[in-house]
Tab-separated table of C-alpha atoms and ligand atoms in Angstrom:
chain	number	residue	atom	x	y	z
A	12	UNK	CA	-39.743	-33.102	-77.191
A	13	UNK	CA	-38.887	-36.317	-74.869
A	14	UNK	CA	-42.188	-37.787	-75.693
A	15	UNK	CA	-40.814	-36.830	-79.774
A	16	UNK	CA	-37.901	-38.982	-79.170
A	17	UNK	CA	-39.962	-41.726	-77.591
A	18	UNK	CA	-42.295	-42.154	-80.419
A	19	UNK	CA	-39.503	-41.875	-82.735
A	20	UNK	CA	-37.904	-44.426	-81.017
A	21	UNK	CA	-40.413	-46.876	-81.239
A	22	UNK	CA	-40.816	-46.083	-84.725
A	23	UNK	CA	-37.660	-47.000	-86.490
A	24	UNK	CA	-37.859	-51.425	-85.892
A	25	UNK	CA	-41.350	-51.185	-87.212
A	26	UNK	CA	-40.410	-49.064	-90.254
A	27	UNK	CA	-37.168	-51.216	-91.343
A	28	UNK	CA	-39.150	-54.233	-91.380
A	29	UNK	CA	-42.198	-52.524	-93.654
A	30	UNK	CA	-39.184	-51.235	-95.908
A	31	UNK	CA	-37.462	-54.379	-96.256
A	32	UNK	CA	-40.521	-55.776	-97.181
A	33	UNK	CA	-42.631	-52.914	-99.521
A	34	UNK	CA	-39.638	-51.191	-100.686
A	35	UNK	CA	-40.492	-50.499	-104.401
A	36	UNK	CA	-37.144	-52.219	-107.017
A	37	UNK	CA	-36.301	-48.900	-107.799
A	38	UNK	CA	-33.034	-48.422	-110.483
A	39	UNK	CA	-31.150	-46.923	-107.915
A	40	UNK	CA	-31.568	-49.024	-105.235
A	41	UNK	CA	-29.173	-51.337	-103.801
A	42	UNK	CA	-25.909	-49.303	-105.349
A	43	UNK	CA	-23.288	-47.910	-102.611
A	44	UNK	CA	-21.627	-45.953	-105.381
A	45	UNK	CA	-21.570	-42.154	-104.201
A	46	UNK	CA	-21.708	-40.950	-107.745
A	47	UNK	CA	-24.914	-42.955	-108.866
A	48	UNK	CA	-26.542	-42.105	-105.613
A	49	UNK	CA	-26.014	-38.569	-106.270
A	50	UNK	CA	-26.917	-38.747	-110.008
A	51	UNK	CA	-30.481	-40.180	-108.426
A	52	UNK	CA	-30.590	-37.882	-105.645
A	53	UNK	CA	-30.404	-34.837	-107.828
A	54	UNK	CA	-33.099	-35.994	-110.414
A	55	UNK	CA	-35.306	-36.773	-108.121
A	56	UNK	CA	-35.248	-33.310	-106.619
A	57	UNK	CA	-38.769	-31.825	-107.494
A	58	UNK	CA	-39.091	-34.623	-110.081
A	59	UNK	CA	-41.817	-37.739	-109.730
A	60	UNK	CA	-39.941	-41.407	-109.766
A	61	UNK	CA	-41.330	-42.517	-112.890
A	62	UNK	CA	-40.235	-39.572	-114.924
A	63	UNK	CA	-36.520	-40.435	-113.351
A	64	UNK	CA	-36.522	-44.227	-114.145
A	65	UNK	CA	-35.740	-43.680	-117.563
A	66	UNK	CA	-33.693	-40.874	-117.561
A	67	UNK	CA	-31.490	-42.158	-114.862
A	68	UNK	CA	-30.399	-45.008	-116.687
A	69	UNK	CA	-29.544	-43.055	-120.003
A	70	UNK	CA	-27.683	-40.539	-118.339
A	71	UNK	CA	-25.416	-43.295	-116.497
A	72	UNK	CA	-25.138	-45.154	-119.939
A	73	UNK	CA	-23.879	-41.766	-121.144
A	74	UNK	CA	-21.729	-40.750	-118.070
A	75	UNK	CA	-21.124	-43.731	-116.738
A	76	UNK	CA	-18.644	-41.931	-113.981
A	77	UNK	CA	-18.065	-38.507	-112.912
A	78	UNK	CA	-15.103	-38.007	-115.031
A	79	UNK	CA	-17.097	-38.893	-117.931
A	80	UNK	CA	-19.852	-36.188	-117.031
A	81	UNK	CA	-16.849	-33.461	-116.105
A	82	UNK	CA	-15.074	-33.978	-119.812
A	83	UNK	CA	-18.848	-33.827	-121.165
A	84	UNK	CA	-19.740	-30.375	-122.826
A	85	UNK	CA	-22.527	-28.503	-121.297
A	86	UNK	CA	-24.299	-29.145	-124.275
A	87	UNK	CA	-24.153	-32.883	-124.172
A	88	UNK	CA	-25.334	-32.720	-120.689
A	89	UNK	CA	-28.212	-30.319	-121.093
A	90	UNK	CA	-28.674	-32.753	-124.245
A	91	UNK	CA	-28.866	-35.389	-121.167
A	92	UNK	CA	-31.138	-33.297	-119.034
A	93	UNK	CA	-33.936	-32.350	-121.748
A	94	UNK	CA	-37.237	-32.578	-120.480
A	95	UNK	CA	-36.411	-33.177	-116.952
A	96	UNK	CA	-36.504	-29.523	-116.101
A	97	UNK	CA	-35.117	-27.273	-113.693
A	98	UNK	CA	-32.013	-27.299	-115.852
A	99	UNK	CA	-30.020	-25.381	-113.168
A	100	UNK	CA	-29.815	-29.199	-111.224
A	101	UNK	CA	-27.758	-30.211	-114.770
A	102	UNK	CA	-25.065	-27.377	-114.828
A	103	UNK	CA	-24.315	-27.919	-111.136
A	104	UNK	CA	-24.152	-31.635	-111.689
A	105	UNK	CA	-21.738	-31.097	-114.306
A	106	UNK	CA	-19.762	-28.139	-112.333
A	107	UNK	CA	-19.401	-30.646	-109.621
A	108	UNK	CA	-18.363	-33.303	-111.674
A	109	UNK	CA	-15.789	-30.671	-112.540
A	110	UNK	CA	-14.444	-30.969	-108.819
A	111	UNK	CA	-15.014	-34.698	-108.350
A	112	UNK	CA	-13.136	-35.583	-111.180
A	113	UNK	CA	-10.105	-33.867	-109.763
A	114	UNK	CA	-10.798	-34.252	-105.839
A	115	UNK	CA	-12.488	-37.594	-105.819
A	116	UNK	CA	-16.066	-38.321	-104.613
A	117	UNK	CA	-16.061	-36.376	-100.845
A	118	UNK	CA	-16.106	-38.931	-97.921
A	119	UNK	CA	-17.877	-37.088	-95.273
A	120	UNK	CA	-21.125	-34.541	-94.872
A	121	UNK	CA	-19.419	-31.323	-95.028
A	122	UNK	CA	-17.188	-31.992	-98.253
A	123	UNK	CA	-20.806	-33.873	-99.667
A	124	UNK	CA	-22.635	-30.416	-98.906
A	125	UNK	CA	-19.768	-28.011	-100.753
A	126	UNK	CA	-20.457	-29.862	-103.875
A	127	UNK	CA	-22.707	-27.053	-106.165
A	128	UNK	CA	-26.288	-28.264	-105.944
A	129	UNK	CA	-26.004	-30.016	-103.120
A	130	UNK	CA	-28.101	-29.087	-100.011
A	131	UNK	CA	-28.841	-30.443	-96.909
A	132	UNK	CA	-30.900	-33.138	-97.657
A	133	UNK	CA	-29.456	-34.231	-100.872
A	134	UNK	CA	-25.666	-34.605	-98.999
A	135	UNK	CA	-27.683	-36.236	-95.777
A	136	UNK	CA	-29.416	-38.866	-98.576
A	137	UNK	CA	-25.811	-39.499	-100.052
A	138	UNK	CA	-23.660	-39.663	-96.937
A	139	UNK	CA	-26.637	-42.266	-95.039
A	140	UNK	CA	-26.998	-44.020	-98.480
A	141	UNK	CA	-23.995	-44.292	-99.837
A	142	UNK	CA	-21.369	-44.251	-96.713
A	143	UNK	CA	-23.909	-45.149	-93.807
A	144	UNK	CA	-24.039	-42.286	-91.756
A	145	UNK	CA	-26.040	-41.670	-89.728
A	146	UNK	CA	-26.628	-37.912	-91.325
A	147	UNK	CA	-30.587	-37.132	-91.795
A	148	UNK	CA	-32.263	-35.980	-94.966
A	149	UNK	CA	-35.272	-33.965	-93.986
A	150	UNK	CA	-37.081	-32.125	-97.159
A	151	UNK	CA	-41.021	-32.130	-97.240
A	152	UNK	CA	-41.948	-35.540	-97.885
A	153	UNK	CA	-40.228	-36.655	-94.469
A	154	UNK	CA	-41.579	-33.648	-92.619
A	155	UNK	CA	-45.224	-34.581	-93.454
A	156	UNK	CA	-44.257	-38.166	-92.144
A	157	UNK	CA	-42.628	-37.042	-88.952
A	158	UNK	CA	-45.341	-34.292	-87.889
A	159	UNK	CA	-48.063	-36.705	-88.460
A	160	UNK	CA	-46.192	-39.468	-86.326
A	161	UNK	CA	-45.704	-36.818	-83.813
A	162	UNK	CA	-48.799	-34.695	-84.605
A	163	UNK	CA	-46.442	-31.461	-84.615
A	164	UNK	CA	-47.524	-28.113	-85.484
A	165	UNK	CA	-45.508	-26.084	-86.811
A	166	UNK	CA	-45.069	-25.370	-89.911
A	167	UNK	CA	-43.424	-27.433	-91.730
A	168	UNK	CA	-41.926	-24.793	-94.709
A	169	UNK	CA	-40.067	-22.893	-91.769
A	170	UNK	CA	-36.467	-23.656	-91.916
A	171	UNK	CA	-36.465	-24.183	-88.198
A	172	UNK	CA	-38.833	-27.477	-88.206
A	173	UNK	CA	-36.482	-29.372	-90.369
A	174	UNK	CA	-33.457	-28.237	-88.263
A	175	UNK	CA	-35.594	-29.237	-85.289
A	176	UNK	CA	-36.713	-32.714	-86.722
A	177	UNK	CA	-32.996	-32.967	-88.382
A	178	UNK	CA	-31.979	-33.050	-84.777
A	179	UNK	CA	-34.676	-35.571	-83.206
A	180	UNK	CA	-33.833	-38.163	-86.170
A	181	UNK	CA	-29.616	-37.556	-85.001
A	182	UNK	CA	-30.808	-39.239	-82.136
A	183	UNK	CA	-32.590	-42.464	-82.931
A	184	UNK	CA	-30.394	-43.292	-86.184
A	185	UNK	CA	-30.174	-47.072	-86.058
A	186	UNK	CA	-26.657	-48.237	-87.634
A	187	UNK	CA	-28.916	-49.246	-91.023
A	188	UNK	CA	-28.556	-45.543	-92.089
A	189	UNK	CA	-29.141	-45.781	-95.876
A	190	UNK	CA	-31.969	-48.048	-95.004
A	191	UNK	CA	-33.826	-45.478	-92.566
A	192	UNK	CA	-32.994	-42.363	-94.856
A	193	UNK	CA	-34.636	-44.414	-97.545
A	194	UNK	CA	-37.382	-45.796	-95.419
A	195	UNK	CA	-38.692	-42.644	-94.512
A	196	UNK	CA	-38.491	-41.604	-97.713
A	197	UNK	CA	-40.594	-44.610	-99.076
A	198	UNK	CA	-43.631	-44.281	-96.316
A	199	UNK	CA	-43.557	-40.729	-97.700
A	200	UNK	CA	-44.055	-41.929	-101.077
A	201	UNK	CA	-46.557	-44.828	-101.022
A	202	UNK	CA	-48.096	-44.710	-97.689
A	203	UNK	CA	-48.160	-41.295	-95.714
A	204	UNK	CA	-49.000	-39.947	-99.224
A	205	UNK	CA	-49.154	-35.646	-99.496
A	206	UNK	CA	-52.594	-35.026	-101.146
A	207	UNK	CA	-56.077	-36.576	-99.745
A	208	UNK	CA	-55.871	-39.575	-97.542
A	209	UNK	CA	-52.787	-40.967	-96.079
A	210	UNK	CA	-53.376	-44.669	-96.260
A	211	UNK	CA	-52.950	-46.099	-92.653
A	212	UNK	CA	-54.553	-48.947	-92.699
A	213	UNK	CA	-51.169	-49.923	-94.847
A	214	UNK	CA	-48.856	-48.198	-92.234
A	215	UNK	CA	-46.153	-49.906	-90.178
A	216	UNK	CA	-46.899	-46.641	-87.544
A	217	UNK	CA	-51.146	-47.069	-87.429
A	218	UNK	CA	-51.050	-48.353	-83.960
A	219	UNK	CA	-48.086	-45.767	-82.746
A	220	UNK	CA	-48.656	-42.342	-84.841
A	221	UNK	CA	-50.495	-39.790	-82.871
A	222	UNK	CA	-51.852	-37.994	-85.696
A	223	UNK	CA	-53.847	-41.408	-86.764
A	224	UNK	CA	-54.659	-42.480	-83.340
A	225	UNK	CA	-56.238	-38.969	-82.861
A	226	UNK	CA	-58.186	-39.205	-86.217
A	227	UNK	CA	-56.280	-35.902	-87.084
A	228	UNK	CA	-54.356	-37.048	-89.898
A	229	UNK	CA	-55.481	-34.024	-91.790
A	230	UNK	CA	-54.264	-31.437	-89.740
A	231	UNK	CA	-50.447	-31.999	-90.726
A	232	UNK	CA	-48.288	-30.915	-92.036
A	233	UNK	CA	-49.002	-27.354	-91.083
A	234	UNK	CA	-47.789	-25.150	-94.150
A	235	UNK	CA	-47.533	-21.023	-94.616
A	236	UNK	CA	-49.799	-19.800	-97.630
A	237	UNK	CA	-49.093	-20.662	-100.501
A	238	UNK	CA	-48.314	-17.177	-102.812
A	239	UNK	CA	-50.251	-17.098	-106.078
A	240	UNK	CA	-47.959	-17.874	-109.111
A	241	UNK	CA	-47.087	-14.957	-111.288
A	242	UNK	CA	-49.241	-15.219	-114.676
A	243	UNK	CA	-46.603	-14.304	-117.886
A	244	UNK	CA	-48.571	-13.820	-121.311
A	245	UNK	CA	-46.137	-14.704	-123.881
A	246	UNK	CA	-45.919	-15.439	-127.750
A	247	UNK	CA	-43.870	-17.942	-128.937
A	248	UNK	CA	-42.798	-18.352	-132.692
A	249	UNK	CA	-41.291	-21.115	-134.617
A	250	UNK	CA	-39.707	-19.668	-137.264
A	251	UNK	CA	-39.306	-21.672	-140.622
A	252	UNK	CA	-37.580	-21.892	-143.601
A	253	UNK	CA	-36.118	-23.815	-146.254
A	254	UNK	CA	-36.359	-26.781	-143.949
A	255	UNK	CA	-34.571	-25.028	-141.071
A	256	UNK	CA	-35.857	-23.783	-137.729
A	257	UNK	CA	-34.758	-20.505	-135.331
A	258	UNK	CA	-33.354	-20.943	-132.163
A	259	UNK	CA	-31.878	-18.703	-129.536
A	260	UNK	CA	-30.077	-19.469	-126.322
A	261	UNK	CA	-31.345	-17.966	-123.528
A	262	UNK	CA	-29.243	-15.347	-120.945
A	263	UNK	CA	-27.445	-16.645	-118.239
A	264	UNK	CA	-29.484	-16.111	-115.569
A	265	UNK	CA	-33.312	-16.542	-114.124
A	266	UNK	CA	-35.060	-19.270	-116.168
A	267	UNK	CA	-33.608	-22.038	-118.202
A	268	UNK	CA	-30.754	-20.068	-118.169
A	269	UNK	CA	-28.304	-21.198	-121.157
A	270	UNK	CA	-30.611	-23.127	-122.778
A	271	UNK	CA	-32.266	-22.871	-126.214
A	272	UNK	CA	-35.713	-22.118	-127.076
A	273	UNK	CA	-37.909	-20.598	-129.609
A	274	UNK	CA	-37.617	-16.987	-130.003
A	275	UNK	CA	-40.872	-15.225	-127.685
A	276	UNK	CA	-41.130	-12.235	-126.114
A	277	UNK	CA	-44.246	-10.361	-124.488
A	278	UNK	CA	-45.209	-8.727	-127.368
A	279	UNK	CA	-46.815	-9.938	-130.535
A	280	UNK	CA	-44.377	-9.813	-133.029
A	281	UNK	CA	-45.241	-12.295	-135.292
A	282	UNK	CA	-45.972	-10.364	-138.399
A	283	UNK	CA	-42.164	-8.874	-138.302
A	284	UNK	CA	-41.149	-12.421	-138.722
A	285	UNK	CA	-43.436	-13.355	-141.932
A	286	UNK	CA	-46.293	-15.331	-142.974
A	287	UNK	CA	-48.202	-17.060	-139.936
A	288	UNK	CA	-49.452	-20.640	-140.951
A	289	UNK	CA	-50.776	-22.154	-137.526
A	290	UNK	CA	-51.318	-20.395	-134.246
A	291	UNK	CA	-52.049	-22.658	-130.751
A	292	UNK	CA	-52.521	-21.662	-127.240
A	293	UNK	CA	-50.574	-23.796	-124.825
A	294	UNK	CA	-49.678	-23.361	-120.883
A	295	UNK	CA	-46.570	-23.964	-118.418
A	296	UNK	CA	-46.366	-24.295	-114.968
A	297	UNK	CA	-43.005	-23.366	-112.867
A	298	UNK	CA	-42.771	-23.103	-109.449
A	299	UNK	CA	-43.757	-19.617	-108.977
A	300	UNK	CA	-44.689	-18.581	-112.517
A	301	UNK	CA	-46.898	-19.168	-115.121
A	302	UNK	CA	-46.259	-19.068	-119.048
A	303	UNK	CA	-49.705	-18.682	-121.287
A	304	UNK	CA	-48.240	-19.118	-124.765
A	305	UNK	CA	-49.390	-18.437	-127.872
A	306	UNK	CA	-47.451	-19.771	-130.204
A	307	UNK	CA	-47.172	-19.242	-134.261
A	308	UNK	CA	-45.717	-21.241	-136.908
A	309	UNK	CA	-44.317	-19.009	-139.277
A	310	UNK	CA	-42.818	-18.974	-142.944
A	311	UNK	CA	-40.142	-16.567	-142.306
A	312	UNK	CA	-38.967	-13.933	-144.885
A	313	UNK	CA	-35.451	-14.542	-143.904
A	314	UNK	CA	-32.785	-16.224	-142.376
A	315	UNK	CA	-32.794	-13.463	-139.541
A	316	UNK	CA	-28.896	-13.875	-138.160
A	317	UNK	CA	-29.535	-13.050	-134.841
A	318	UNK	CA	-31.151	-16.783	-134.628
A	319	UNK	CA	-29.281	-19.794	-134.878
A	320	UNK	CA	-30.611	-21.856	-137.732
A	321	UNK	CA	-30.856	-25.801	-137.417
A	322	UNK	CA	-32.701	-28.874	-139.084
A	323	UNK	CA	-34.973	-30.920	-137.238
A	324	UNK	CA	-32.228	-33.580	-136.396
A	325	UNK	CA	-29.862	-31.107	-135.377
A	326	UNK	CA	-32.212	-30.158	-132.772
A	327	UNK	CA	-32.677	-33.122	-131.840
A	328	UNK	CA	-29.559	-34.208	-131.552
A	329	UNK	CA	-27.871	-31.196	-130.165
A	330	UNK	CA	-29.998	-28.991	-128.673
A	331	UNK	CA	-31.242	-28.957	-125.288
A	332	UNK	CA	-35.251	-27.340	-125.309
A	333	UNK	CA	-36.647	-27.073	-122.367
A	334	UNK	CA	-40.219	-29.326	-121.948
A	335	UNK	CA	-41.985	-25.478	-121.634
A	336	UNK	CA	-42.288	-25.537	-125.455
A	337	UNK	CA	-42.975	-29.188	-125.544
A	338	UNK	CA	-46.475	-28.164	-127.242
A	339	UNK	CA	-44.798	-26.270	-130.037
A	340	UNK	CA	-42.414	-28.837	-131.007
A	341	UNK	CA	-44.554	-31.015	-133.309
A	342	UNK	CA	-43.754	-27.840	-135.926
A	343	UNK	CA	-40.262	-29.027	-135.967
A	344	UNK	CA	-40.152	-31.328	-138.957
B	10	SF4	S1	-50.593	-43.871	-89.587
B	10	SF4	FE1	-51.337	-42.677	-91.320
B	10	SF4	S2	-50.860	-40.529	-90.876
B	10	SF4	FE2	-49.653	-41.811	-89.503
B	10	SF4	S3	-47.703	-42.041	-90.506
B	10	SF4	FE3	-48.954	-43.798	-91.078
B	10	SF4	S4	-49.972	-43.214	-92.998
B	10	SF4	FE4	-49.133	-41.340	-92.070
């Protein structure tokens, strides 16, 4: 572990100079504002940079401040949220608005981490970025950066490495805080890169990291298996008529929970509904499952009332559906 700390050490100088001069002029870069980090922070959880860029921006525009996003419905925020997925990130970021608007923004780790939503690494990312301390954000990307630098073993999806390596950063934290969190978060992005080849010919560590200098850059990060997702067969229908299209909010738990979709089920029931005039297969990954949809446009035989019935510019205006059905929705007009 000494030698850990030693290469660590030696790392941080070399990084803050690459940073300030490759960092990528990202929208939320360069803001001290606690709520805007946090806005960031929480879209960029399991979401790619360039699919945040633009929603970032819109969603400040409309919630400019946290008591603007806590006297938002949950509508108008899912309405916010659409297409950016894992919806439950939205209703936390709204719950916690809840308490922000009331409390003010929390000045210190622990209060950051009791906001809903907020974990380890997204409080560590606010409190270094926002109030410079020196609290580390560890998720994936900056454990695949660290155990190559180190060339460390273990596994890298065990709770314990990240508490380990949370620990080893503690200790060589330069007083640029927000820089380093973001720093290490950069060379995880653009350099130390997770699939194929890491590209250290570009890195500020080629001449320091031991997985490089060992030609072993491959063998990290260590990860457990990787379960097979769960394959769900389902058939969607968009039901039509008299210009208006069926929707139904989802239960309140599991899944896009609250949100609207298409009615679906597991079973074929498309011939209960009425006359089917196109039919197209379409797929959606999750993290652990898999949906293969058919879906059906259908001429329905009635307004069936346990659907709610909207035009195409009520839904989309008002209603929040989730990117899943994204291949269905060129029915809705
Ligand atoms: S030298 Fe290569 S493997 Fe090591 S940190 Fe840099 S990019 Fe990653």
């Amino acid at each position: 572990m000494q030698n850990a700390i030693q290469v660590l050490k030696n790392a941080v100088e070399p990084l803050l100079k690459w940073y300030g001069e490759n960092k990528r002029d990202l929208p939320w870069r360069g803001t001290h504002d606690p709520y805007k980090i946090w806005v960031s922070e929480i879209m960029l959880q399991q979401t790619r940079v360039e699919a945040v860029k633009g929603y970032y921006a819109a969603f400040l525009q409309k919630f400019p401040t946290a008591e603007a996003l806590a006297n938002a419905s949950e509508e108008e925020v899912f309405k916010a949220w659409e297409g950016l997925g894992y919806y439950s990130r939205a209703r936390n970021l709204h719950k916690a608005a809840k308490i922000i608007a009331e409390r003010g923004f929390p000045r210190d780790f622990e209060g950051v981490r009791a906001l809903p939503g907020v974990g380890d690494y997204t409080a560590g990312a606010i409190c270094s970025i926002a109030y410079g301390l020196p609290c580390p954000a560890v998720d994936g990307n900056v454990l695949r950066v660290l155990t190559r630098l180190t060339a460390d073993g273990r596994n890298i999806d065990e709770n314990a490495t990240r508490i380990a390596f949370s620990a080893l950063l503690r200790e060589v934290y330069p007083k640029e805080a927000g820089e380093f969190c973001q720093s290490l978060m950069e060379l995880g992005a653009i350099v130390c890169v997770p699939n194929g080849e890491p590209m250290c010919a570009l890195c500020p560590w080629q001449t320091m990291c031991l997985a490089h200098l060992a030609g072993e850059e491959e063998k990290f990060p260590v990860h457990s298996e990787k379960k097979a997702r769960k394959i769900e067969e389902i058939f969607v229908y968009v039901l039509k008529k008299e210009g208006k299209f069926a929707l139904r909010k989802r239960g309140k738990k599991g899944l896009l929970a609250g949100l609207w979709e298409f009615p679906n089920g597991a079973e074929n029931e498309s011939a209960i509904y009425g006359k089917v005039l196109a039919e197209k297969r379409a797929k959606h990954i999750f993290t652990h499952v898999e949906w293969h949809m058919t879906g059906y446009l259908v001429e329905a035989a009635e307004f069936f009332p346990q659907f709610l019935w909207a035009t195409p510019e009520e839904i989309a205006q008002s209603y929040a559906l989730p990117s899943a059905f994204k291949a269905f929705r060129e029915w809705v007009k």
